[in-house]
PDB file of C-alpha atoms and ligand atoms in Angstrom:
ATOM      1  CA  UNK A  21      -4.872  -8.937  25.189  1.00 81.00           C
ATOM      2  CA  UNK A  22      -6.398 -10.575  22.116  1.00 90.00           C
ATOM      3  CA  UNK A  23      -4.776  -9.252  18.951  1.00 96.00           C
ATOM      4  CA  UNK A  24      -6.805  -7.709  16.139  1.00 97.00           C
ATOM      5  CA  UNK A  25      -6.145  -6.855  12.496  1.00 98.00           C
ATOM      6  CA  UNK A  26      -6.014  -3.208  11.466  1.00 98.00           C
ATOM      7  CA  UNK A  27      -6.799  -2.127   7.895  1.00 98.00           C
ATOM      8  CA  UNK A  28      -5.611   1.259   6.648  1.00 98.00           C
ATOM      9  CA  UNK A  29      -6.808   2.316   3.212  1.00 97.00           C
ATOM     10  CA  UNK A  30      -6.649   5.554   1.294  1.00 95.00           C
ATOM     11  CA  UNK A  31      -5.280   7.434  -1.687  1.00 92.00           C
ATOM     12  CA  UNK A  32      -1.624   7.339  -2.663  1.00 86.00           C
ATOM     13  CA  UNK A  33       0.822   9.489  -0.672  1.00 87.00           C
ATOM     14  CA  UNK A  34      -1.715  10.018   2.060  1.00 91.00           C
ATOM     15  CA  UNK A  35       0.505   9.012   4.947  1.00 91.00           C
ATOM     16  CA  UNK A  36      -0.926   5.499   5.216  1.00 94.00           C
ATOM     17  CA  UNK A  37       2.425   3.810   5.639  1.00 93.00           C
ATOM     18  CA  UNK A  38       3.619   6.383   8.187  1.00 94.00           C
ATOM     19  CA  UNK A  39       0.500   5.783  10.246  1.00 97.00           C
ATOM     20  CA  UNK A  40       0.584   2.010   9.778  1.00 97.00           C
ATOM     21  CA  UNK A  41       4.263   1.764  10.755  1.00 95.00           C
ATOM     22  CA  UNK A  42       3.734   3.999  13.798  1.00 96.00           C
ATOM     23  CA  UNK A  43       0.728   1.985  14.951  1.00 97.00           C
ATOM     24  CA  UNK A  44       2.486  -1.346  14.441  1.00 96.00           C
ATOM     25  CA  UNK A  45       5.463  -0.122  16.469  1.00 95.00           C
ATOM     26  CA  UNK A  46       3.315   1.281  19.277  1.00 96.00           C
ATOM     27  CA  UNK A  47       1.251  -1.911  19.528  1.00 96.00           C
ATOM     28  CA  UNK A  48       3.974  -4.487  18.848  1.00 95.00           C
ATOM     29  CA  UNK A  49       2.113  -5.599  15.699  1.00 96.00           C
ATOM     30  CA  UNK A  50       3.494  -6.585  12.276  1.00 94.00           C
ATOM     31  CA  UNK A  51       3.336  -3.932   9.558  1.00 95.00           C
ATOM     32  CA  UNK A  52       2.620  -5.086   6.004  1.00 96.00           C
ATOM     33  CA  UNK A  53       2.872  -2.713   3.049  1.00 96.00           C
ATOM     34  CA  UNK A  54       0.516  -4.290   0.495  1.00 97.00           C
ATOM     35  CA  UNK A  55       1.339  -1.621  -2.111  1.00 96.00           C
ATOM     36  CA  UNK A  56       4.971  -2.768  -2.037  1.00 97.00           C
ATOM     37  CA  UNK A  57       3.753  -6.203  -3.146  1.00 98.00           C
ATOM     38  CA  UNK A  58       2.076  -4.708  -6.256  1.00 98.00           C
ATOM     39  CA  UNK A  59       5.257  -2.726  -6.857  1.00 98.00           C
ATOM     40  CA  UNK A  60       7.337  -5.922  -6.621  1.00 98.00           C
ATOM     41  CA  UNK A  61       5.161  -7.621  -9.255  1.00 98.00           C
ATOM     42  CA  UNK A  62       5.449  -4.538 -11.479  1.00 98.00           C
ATOM     43  CA  UNK A  63       9.234  -4.450 -11.103  1.00 98.00           C
ATOM     44  CA  UNK A  64       9.481  -8.108 -12.051  1.00 98.00           C
ATOM     45  CA  UNK A  65       7.288  -7.509 -15.112  1.00 98.00           C
ATOM     46  CA  UNK A  66       9.357  -4.466 -16.157  1.00 98.00           C
ATOM     47  CA  UNK A  67      12.644  -6.292 -15.724  1.00 98.00           C
ATOM     48  CA  UNK A  68      11.451  -9.204 -17.816  1.00 98.00           C
ATOM     49  CA  UNK A  69      10.103  -6.968 -20.561  1.00 97.00           C
ATOM     50  CA  UNK A  70       6.491  -8.061 -19.971  1.00 97.00           C
ATOM     51  CA  UNK A  71       5.364  -4.489 -19.674  1.00 97.00           C
ATOM     52  CA  UNK A  72       6.327  -1.119 -21.057  1.00 92.00           C
ATOM     53  CA  UNK A  73       4.691   2.316 -20.996  1.00 87.00           C
ATOM     54  CA  UNK A  74       1.740   1.183 -23.063  1.00 90.00           C
ATOM     55  CA  UNK A  75       1.327  -2.588 -22.899  1.00 94.00           C
ATOM     56  CA  UNK A  76       1.304  -5.504 -20.494  1.00 97.00           C
ATOM     57  CA  UNK A  77       1.882  -9.051 -21.689  1.00 98.00           C
ATOM     58  CA  UNK A  78      -0.778 -10.512 -19.409  1.00 98.00           C
ATOM     59  CA  UNK A  79      -0.238 -14.082 -20.562  1.00 98.00           C
ATOM     60  CA  UNK A  80       3.454 -13.998 -19.657  1.00 98.00           C
ATOM     61  CA  UNK A  81       2.805 -12.351 -16.315  1.00 98.00           C
ATOM     62  CA  UNK A  82       0.090 -14.844 -15.452  1.00 98.00           C
ATOM     63  CA  UNK A  83       2.318 -17.755 -16.386  1.00 98.00           C
ATOM     64  CA  UNK A  84       5.227 -16.531 -14.248  1.00 97.00           C
ATOM     65  CA  UNK A  85       3.333 -15.080 -11.284  1.00 97.00           C
ATOM     66  CA  UNK A  86       4.088 -18.098  -9.102  1.00 97.00           C
ATOM     67  CA  UNK A  87       7.845 -17.430  -9.547  1.00 97.00           C
ATOM     68  CA  UNK A  88       7.539 -14.099  -7.785  1.00 98.00           C
ATOM     69  CA  UNK A  89       8.445 -14.724  -4.159  1.00 98.00           C
ATOM     70  CA  UNK A  90       7.831 -11.723  -1.971  1.00 98.00           C
ATOM     71  CA  UNK A  91       8.927 -11.428   1.643  1.00 97.00           C
ATOM     72  CA  UNK A  92       9.450  -8.742   4.263  1.00 96.00           C
ATOM     73  CA  UNK A  93      12.589  -8.747   6.427  1.00 94.00           C
ATOM     74  CA  UNK A  94      13.573  -6.421   9.301  1.00 90.00           C
ATOM     75  CA  UNK A  95      16.089  -3.692   8.424  1.00 90.00           C
ATOM     76  CA  UNK A  96      18.680  -1.910  10.585  1.00 90.00           C
ATOM     77  CA  UNK A  97      16.388   1.117  11.148  1.00 84.00           C
ATOM     78  CA  UNK A  98      13.811  -0.933  13.016  1.00 80.00           C
ATOM     79  CA  UNK A  99      11.469  -1.124  10.008  1.00 84.00           C
ATOM     80  CA  UNK A 100      11.315  -3.713   7.295  1.00 89.00           C
ATOM     81  CA  UNK A 101      12.330  -4.022   3.675  1.00 95.00           C
ATOM     82  CA  UNK A 102      10.678  -5.941   0.882  1.00 97.00           C
ATOM     83  CA  UNK A 103      12.536  -8.730  -0.928  1.00 98.00           C
ATOM     84  CA  UNK A 104      11.832 -10.100  -4.391  1.00 98.00           C
ATOM     85  CA  UNK A 105      13.185 -13.620  -4.814  1.00 98.00           C
ATOM     86  CA  UNK A 106      15.733 -12.901  -2.081  1.00 97.00           C
ATOM     87  CA  UNK A 107      16.846  -9.478  -3.400  1.00 98.00           C
ATOM     88  CA  UNK A 108      16.243  -6.319  -1.386  1.00 98.00           C
ATOM     89  CA  UNK A 109      14.188  -4.082  -3.727  1.00 98.00           C
ATOM     90  CA  UNK A 110      12.986  -1.562  -1.134  1.00 96.00           C
ATOM     91  CA  UNK A 111      14.691   1.390  -2.802  1.00 94.00           C
ATOM     92  CA  UNK A 112      14.120   0.426  -6.411  1.00 96.00           C
ATOM     93  CA  UNK A 113      10.328   0.074  -6.087  1.00 97.00           C
ATOM     94  CA  UNK A 114       9.911   3.673  -4.863  1.00 90.00           C
ATOM     95  CA  UNK A 115      10.611   5.272  -8.268  1.00 88.00           C
ATOM     96  CA  UNK A 116       7.827   6.994 -10.225  1.00 83.00           C
ATOM     97  CA  UNK A 117       8.289   4.463 -13.027  1.00 91.00           C
ATOM     98  CA  UNK A 118       7.578   1.522 -10.722  1.00 95.00           C
ATOM     99  CA  UNK A 119       4.737   3.428  -8.991  1.00 89.00           C
ATOM    100  CA  UNK A 120       3.008   3.900 -12.330  1.00 89.00           C
ATOM    101  CA  UNK A 121       3.626   0.326 -13.398  1.00 95.00           C
ATOM    102  CA  UNK A 122       2.265  -0.924 -10.031  1.00 95.00           C
ATOM    103  CA  UNK A 123      -0.872   1.103 -10.478  1.00 89.00           C
ATOM    104  CA  UNK A 124      -1.359  -0.624 -13.850  1.00 93.00           C
ATOM    105  CA  UNK A 125      -0.639  -4.211 -12.775  1.00 96.00           C
ATOM    106  CA  UNK A 126      -2.947  -3.678  -9.806  1.00 93.00           C
ATOM    107  CA  UNK A 127      -5.878  -3.393 -12.231  1.00 92.00           C
ATOM    108  CA  UNK A 128      -5.397  -7.041 -13.307  1.00 96.00           C
ATOM    109  CA  UNK A 129      -7.786  -9.490 -11.687  1.00 96.00           C
ATOM    110  CA  UNK A 130      -5.364 -12.436 -11.577  1.00 98.00           C
ATOM    111  CA  UNK A 131      -2.666 -10.319  -9.920  1.00 98.00           C
ATOM    112  CA  UNK A 132      -5.104  -9.057  -7.289  1.00 97.00           C
ATOM    113  CA  UNK A 133      -6.450 -12.515  -6.556  1.00 98.00           C
ATOM    114  CA  UNK A 134      -2.987 -13.914  -5.972  1.00 98.00           C
ATOM    115  CA  UNK A 135      -1.730 -11.024  -3.830  1.00 98.00           C
ATOM    116  CA  UNK A 136      -4.948 -10.904  -1.780  1.00 98.00           C
ATOM    117  CA  UNK A 137      -4.551 -14.628  -1.093  1.00 98.00           C
ATOM    118  CA  UNK A 138      -0.989 -14.065   0.149  1.00 98.00           C
ATOM    119  CA  UNK A 139      -2.040 -11.046   2.235  1.00 98.00           C
ATOM    120  CA  UNK A 140      -4.851 -12.979   3.903  1.00 98.00           C
ATOM    121  CA  UNK A 141      -2.382 -15.718   4.752  1.00 98.00           C
ATOM    122  CA  UNK A 142      -0.081 -13.143   6.408  1.00 96.00           C
ATOM    123  CA  UNK A 143      -2.964 -11.893   8.566  1.00 97.00           C
ATOM    124  CA  UNK A 144      -4.469 -15.191   9.582  1.00 97.00           C
ATOM    125  CA  UNK A 145      -2.989 -15.105  13.116  1.00 96.00           C
ATOM    126  CA  UNK A 146      -4.005 -11.436  13.631  1.00 97.00           C
ATOM    127  CA  UNK A 147      -1.722  -8.749  15.027  1.00 97.00           C
ATOM    128  CA  UNK A 148      -1.214  -7.195  11.591  1.00 97.00           C
ATOM    129  CA  UNK A 149      -1.452  -3.572  10.476  1.00 97.00           C
ATOM    130  CA  UNK A 150      -1.796  -3.610   6.694  1.00 98.00           C
ATOM    131  CA  UNK A 151      -2.128  -0.582   4.459  1.00 97.00           C
ATOM    132  CA  UNK A 152      -3.368  -0.410   0.872  1.00 96.00           C
ATOM    133  CA  UNK A 153      -6.502   0.269  -1.151  1.00 94.00           C
ATOM    134  CA  UNK A 154      -8.721  -2.767  -0.562  1.00 96.00           C
ATOM    135  CA  UNK A 155      -7.655  -3.975   2.875  1.00 97.00           C
ATOM    136  CA  UNK A 156     -10.873  -3.069   4.694  1.00 97.00           C
ATOM    137  CA  UNK A 157     -13.107  -4.052   1.764  1.00 96.00           C
ATOM    138  CA  UNK A 158     -11.506  -7.223   0.335  1.00 97.00           C
ATOM    139  CA  UNK A 159      -8.398  -8.471   2.159  1.00 98.00           C
ATOM    140  CA  UNK A 160      -9.666  -8.225   5.751  1.00 98.00           C
ATOM    141  CA  UNK A 161     -13.389  -7.445   5.539  1.00 98.00           C
ATOM    142  CA  UNK A 162     -13.611  -8.574   9.197  1.00 97.00           C
ATOM    143  CA  UNK A 163     -10.777  -6.350  10.459  1.00 98.00           C
ATOM    144  CA  UNK A 164     -11.752  -5.015  13.859  1.00 97.00           C
ATOM    145  CA  UNK A 165     -10.346  -1.547  13.124  1.00 98.00           C
ATOM    146  CA  UNK A 166     -10.573   0.045   9.670  1.00 98.00           C
ATOM    147  CA  UNK A 167      -9.215   3.486   8.932  1.00 98.00           C
ATOM    148  CA  UNK A 168      -9.774   5.368   5.671  1.00 97.00           C
ATOM    149  CA  UNK A 169      -7.264   8.203   5.245  1.00 96.00           C
ATOM    150  CA  UNK A 170      -7.759  11.204   2.992  1.00 94.00           C
ATOM    151  CA  UNK A 171      -5.925  14.470   2.234  1.00 95.00           C
ATOM    152  CA  UNK A 172      -6.100  16.875  -0.702  1.00 94.00           C
ATOM    153  CA  UNK A 173      -4.115  15.966  -3.879  1.00 95.00           C
ATOM    154  CA  UNK A 174      -1.975  19.114  -3.515  1.00 95.00           C
ATOM    155  CA  UNK A 175      -0.980  18.281   0.044  1.00 95.00           C
ATOM    156  CA  UNK A 176      -0.218  14.692  -0.906  1.00 95.00           C
ATOM    157  CA  UNK A 177       1.886  15.796  -3.880  1.00 95.00           C
ATOM    158  CA  UNK A 178       3.818  18.197  -1.642  1.00 94.00           C
ATOM    159  CA  UNK A 179       4.525  15.421   0.874  1.00 91.00           C
ATOM    160  CA  UNK A 180       5.716  13.043  -1.847  1.00 89.00           C
ATOM    161  CA  UNK A 181       7.794  15.852  -3.395  1.00 93.00           C
ATOM    162  CA  UNK A 182       9.472  16.617  -0.031  1.00 93.00           C
ATOM    163  CA  UNK A 183      10.121  12.927   0.574  1.00 87.00           C
ATOM    164  CA  UNK A 184      11.764  12.485  -2.834  1.00 87.00           C
ATOM    165  CA  UNK A 185      13.889  15.614  -2.349  1.00 92.00           C
ATOM    166  CA  UNK A 186      15.052  14.374   1.039  1.00 93.00           C
ATOM    167  CA  UNK A 187      16.256  11.209  -0.690  1.00 86.00           C
ATOM    168  CA  UNK A 188      18.360  13.266  -3.077  1.00 91.00           C
ATOM    169  CA  UNK A 189      15.982  13.021  -6.045  1.00 88.00           C
ATOM    170  CA  UNK A 190      15.050  16.044  -8.111  1.00 90.00           C
ATOM    171  CA  UNK A 191      11.406  15.725  -9.172  1.00 89.00           C
ATOM    172  CA  UNK A 192       9.211  18.522 -10.506  1.00 94.00           C
ATOM    173  CA  UNK A 193       6.222  19.330  -8.266  1.00 96.00           C
ATOM    174  CA  UNK A 194       3.876  19.422 -11.276  1.00 96.00           C
ATOM    175  CA  UNK A 195       5.016  15.986 -12.366  1.00 93.00           C
ATOM    176  CA  UNK A 196       4.448  14.591  -8.876  1.00 92.00           C
ATOM    177  CA  UNK A 197       0.990  16.222  -8.679  1.00 95.00           C
ATOM    178  CA  UNK A 198      -0.100  14.857 -12.039  1.00 94.00           C
ATOM    179  CA  UNK A 199       1.197  11.421 -11.017  1.00 89.00           C
ATOM    180  CA  UNK A 200      -0.882  11.600  -7.804  1.00 91.00           C
ATOM    181  CA  UNK A 201      -3.990  12.583  -9.795  1.00 93.00           C
ATOM    182  CA  UNK A 202      -3.435   9.912 -12.418  1.00 90.00           C
ATOM    183  CA  UNK A 203      -3.080   7.217  -9.775  1.00 86.00           C
ATOM    184  CA  UNK A 204      -6.141   8.482  -7.851  1.00 91.00           C
ATOM    185  CA  UNK A 205      -8.159   8.192 -11.030  1.00 92.00           C
ATOM    186  CA  UNK A 206      -6.920   4.699 -11.808  1.00 87.00           C
ATOM    187  CA  UNK A 207      -7.245   3.453  -8.210  1.00 87.00           C
ATOM    188  CA  UNK A 208     -10.851   4.647  -7.866  1.00 91.00           C
ATOM    189  CA  UNK A 209     -12.088   3.800 -11.364  1.00 92.00           C
ATOM    190  CA  UNK A 210     -10.705   0.336 -12.009  1.00 87.00           C
ATOM    191  CA  UNK A 211     -13.165  -2.535 -12.341  1.00 90.00           C
ATOM    192  CA  UNK A 212     -11.377  -4.813  -9.868  1.00 89.00           C
ATOM    193  CA  UNK A 213     -11.618  -3.790  -6.189  1.00 89.00           C
ATOM    194  CA  UNK A 214     -11.542  -0.027  -6.754  1.00 90.00           C
ATOM    195  CA  UNK A 215     -10.463   2.113  -3.838  1.00 93.00           C
ATOM    196  CA  UNK A 216     -13.442   2.898  -1.676  1.00 93.00           C
ATOM    197  CA  UNK A 217     -14.143   3.394   1.983  1.00 96.00           C
ATOM    198  CA  UNK A 218     -15.547   0.293   3.664  1.00 97.00           C
ATOM    199  CA  UNK A 219     -18.939   1.002   5.233  1.00 97.00           C
ATOM    200  CA  UNK A 220     -17.547   0.339   8.694  1.00 97.00           C
ATOM    201  CA  UNK A 221     -14.273   2.271   8.224  1.00 98.00           C
ATOM    202  CA  UNK A 222     -13.567   5.437  10.192  1.00 97.00           C
ATOM    203  CA  UNK A 223     -12.511   8.296   7.906  1.00 96.00           C
ATOM    204  CA  UNK A 224      -9.689  10.660   8.828  1.00 95.00           C
ATOM    205  CA  UNK A 225      -8.735  13.690   6.729  1.00 95.00           C
ATOM    206  CA  UNK A 226      -5.149  14.308   7.845  1.00 94.00           C
ATOM    207  CA  UNK A 227      -4.516  17.408   5.665  1.00 92.00           C
ATOM    208  CA  UNK A 228      -3.979  19.504   8.785  1.00 91.00           C
ATOM    209  CA  UNK A 229      -2.767  16.868  11.221  1.00 93.00           C
ATOM    210  CA  UNK A 230       0.809  16.167  12.295  1.00 93.00           C
ATOM    211  CA  UNK A 231       2.243  12.650  12.169  1.00 94.00           C
ATOM    212  CA  UNK A 232       2.070  12.473  15.976  1.00 96.00           C
ATOM    213  CA  UNK A 233      -1.484  13.835  15.942  1.00 96.00           C
ATOM    214  CA  UNK A 234      -2.761  11.185  13.571  1.00 95.00           C
ATOM    215  CA  UNK A 235      -0.966   8.432  15.496  1.00 97.00           C
ATOM    216  CA  UNK A 236      -2.542   9.604  18.775  1.00 97.00           C
ATOM    217  CA  UNK A 237      -5.952   9.621  17.086  1.00 96.00           C
ATOM    218  CA  UNK A 238      -5.448   6.063  15.793  1.00 97.00           C
ATOM    219  CA  UNK A 239      -4.249   4.747  19.156  1.00 97.00           C
ATOM    220  CA  UNK A 240      -7.367   6.281  20.757  1.00 97.00           C
ATOM    221  CA  UNK A 241      -9.494   4.445  18.187  1.00 96.00           C
ATOM    222  CA  UNK A 242      -7.621   1.209  18.888  1.00 97.00           C
ATOM    223  CA  UNK A 243      -8.156   1.628  22.645  1.00 96.00           C
ATOM    224  CA  UNK A 244     -11.878   2.291  22.178  1.00 95.00           C
ATOM    225  CA  UNK A 245     -12.307  -0.753  19.972  1.00 93.00           C
ATOM    226  CA  UNK A 246     -10.309  -3.160  22.110  1.00 93.00           C
ATOM    227  CA  UNK A 247     -11.819  -1.996  25.425  1.00 86.00           C
ATOM    228  CA  UNK A 248     -13.742  -4.861  26.892  1.00 61.00           C
ATOM    229  CA  UNK A 249     -11.926  -7.205  24.529  1.00 59.00           C
ATOM    230  CA  UNK A 250      -9.234  -8.197  27.065  1.00 56.00           C
TER     231      UNK A 250
HETATM  232  O1  LIG B 309       0.489   2.288  -1.825  1.00 65.02           O
HETATM  233  P1  LIG B 309       1.397   2.274  -3.052  1.00 65.02           P
HETATM  234  O2  LIG B 309       1.509   3.612  -3.733  1.00 65.02           O
HETATM  235  O3  LIG B 309       2.723   1.694  -2.748  1.00 65.02           O
HETATM  236  O4  LIG B 309       0.666   1.277  -4.074  1.00 65.02           O
HETATM  237  C1  LIG B 309       1.164   1.032  -5.361  1.00 65.02           C
HETATM  238  C2  LIG B 309       0.003   0.787  -6.321  1.00 65.02           C
HETATM  239  O5  LIG B 309      -0.617  -0.463  -5.991  1.00 65.02           O
HETATM  240  C3  LIG B 309      -1.083   1.853  -6.273  1.00 65.02           C
HETATM  241  O6  LIG B 309      -1.290   2.432  -7.538  1.00 65.02           O
HETATM  242  C4  LIG B 309      -2.345   1.151  -5.891  1.00 65.02           C
HETATM  243  C5  LIG B 309      -2.026  -0.305  -5.901  1.00 65.02           C
HETATM  244  N1  LIG B 309      -2.506  -0.984  -4.704  1.00 65.02           N
HETATM  245  C6  LIG B 309      -3.691  -1.677  -4.790  1.00 65.02           C
HETATM  246  O7  LIG B 309      -4.344  -1.654  -5.822  1.00 65.02           O
HETATM  247  N2  LIG B 309      -4.141  -2.372  -3.715  1.00 65.02           N
HETATM  248  C7  LIG B 309      -3.452  -2.389  -2.574  1.00 65.02           C
HETATM  249  N3  LIG B 309      -3.925  -3.091  -1.534  1.00 65.02           N
HETATM  250  C8  LIG B 309      -2.244  -1.668  -2.465  1.00 65.02           C
HETATM  251  C9  LIG B 309      -1.791  -0.954  -3.552  1.00 65.02           C
END
């Protein structure tokens, strides 16, 4: 069967990566976490002192952007981890500090242009499930299947809170909720490629859906779209 590209966009902590990973596994496609790429750039900027809580040294970041090599390699759990210049940074980029920094570097036009270029390259042979904020609108405007996921901020904060707890972290729910709201605001109000549903995306509010339920729904959508495409 001819492979397609699948774009999954939506707010932070909406279950995009869970759905994208599940779909990729079920279909034998490659999963690409575009948000992890923004997080990798943010981590590099933080480590080099080019950004702090209030400022970003855009000139320095622009000058060194080409040094930031990002790759995805399979891990022992059957998923994949992100590498920054050969170092596995999968765990480090999941902190709230890096999440906030990623949300800020993702507002910069030159960062977006470079990462979009790399993402398009990764999808050129199709067979990719990519999740993010601008996949259906900018990265793969021709993706055959586009899904826009939503869920209430409270439900998303609870999911992120549970996930962090299960990893042994000790966040406060209110802090996680305000972080979700802050990122929603920034993601939808930035000048460069703000988060929005592509006109031809199918919207799914998964507030009351199980992980299996949303995967079944997405596989149904995939089957409908690829029918007659064999
Ligand atoms: O999906 P995530 O939380 O890992 O994404 C980290 C940040 O990067 C988030 O604030 C939004 C931004 N992002 C983006 O602007 N475009 C993408 N395609 C993916 C993520």
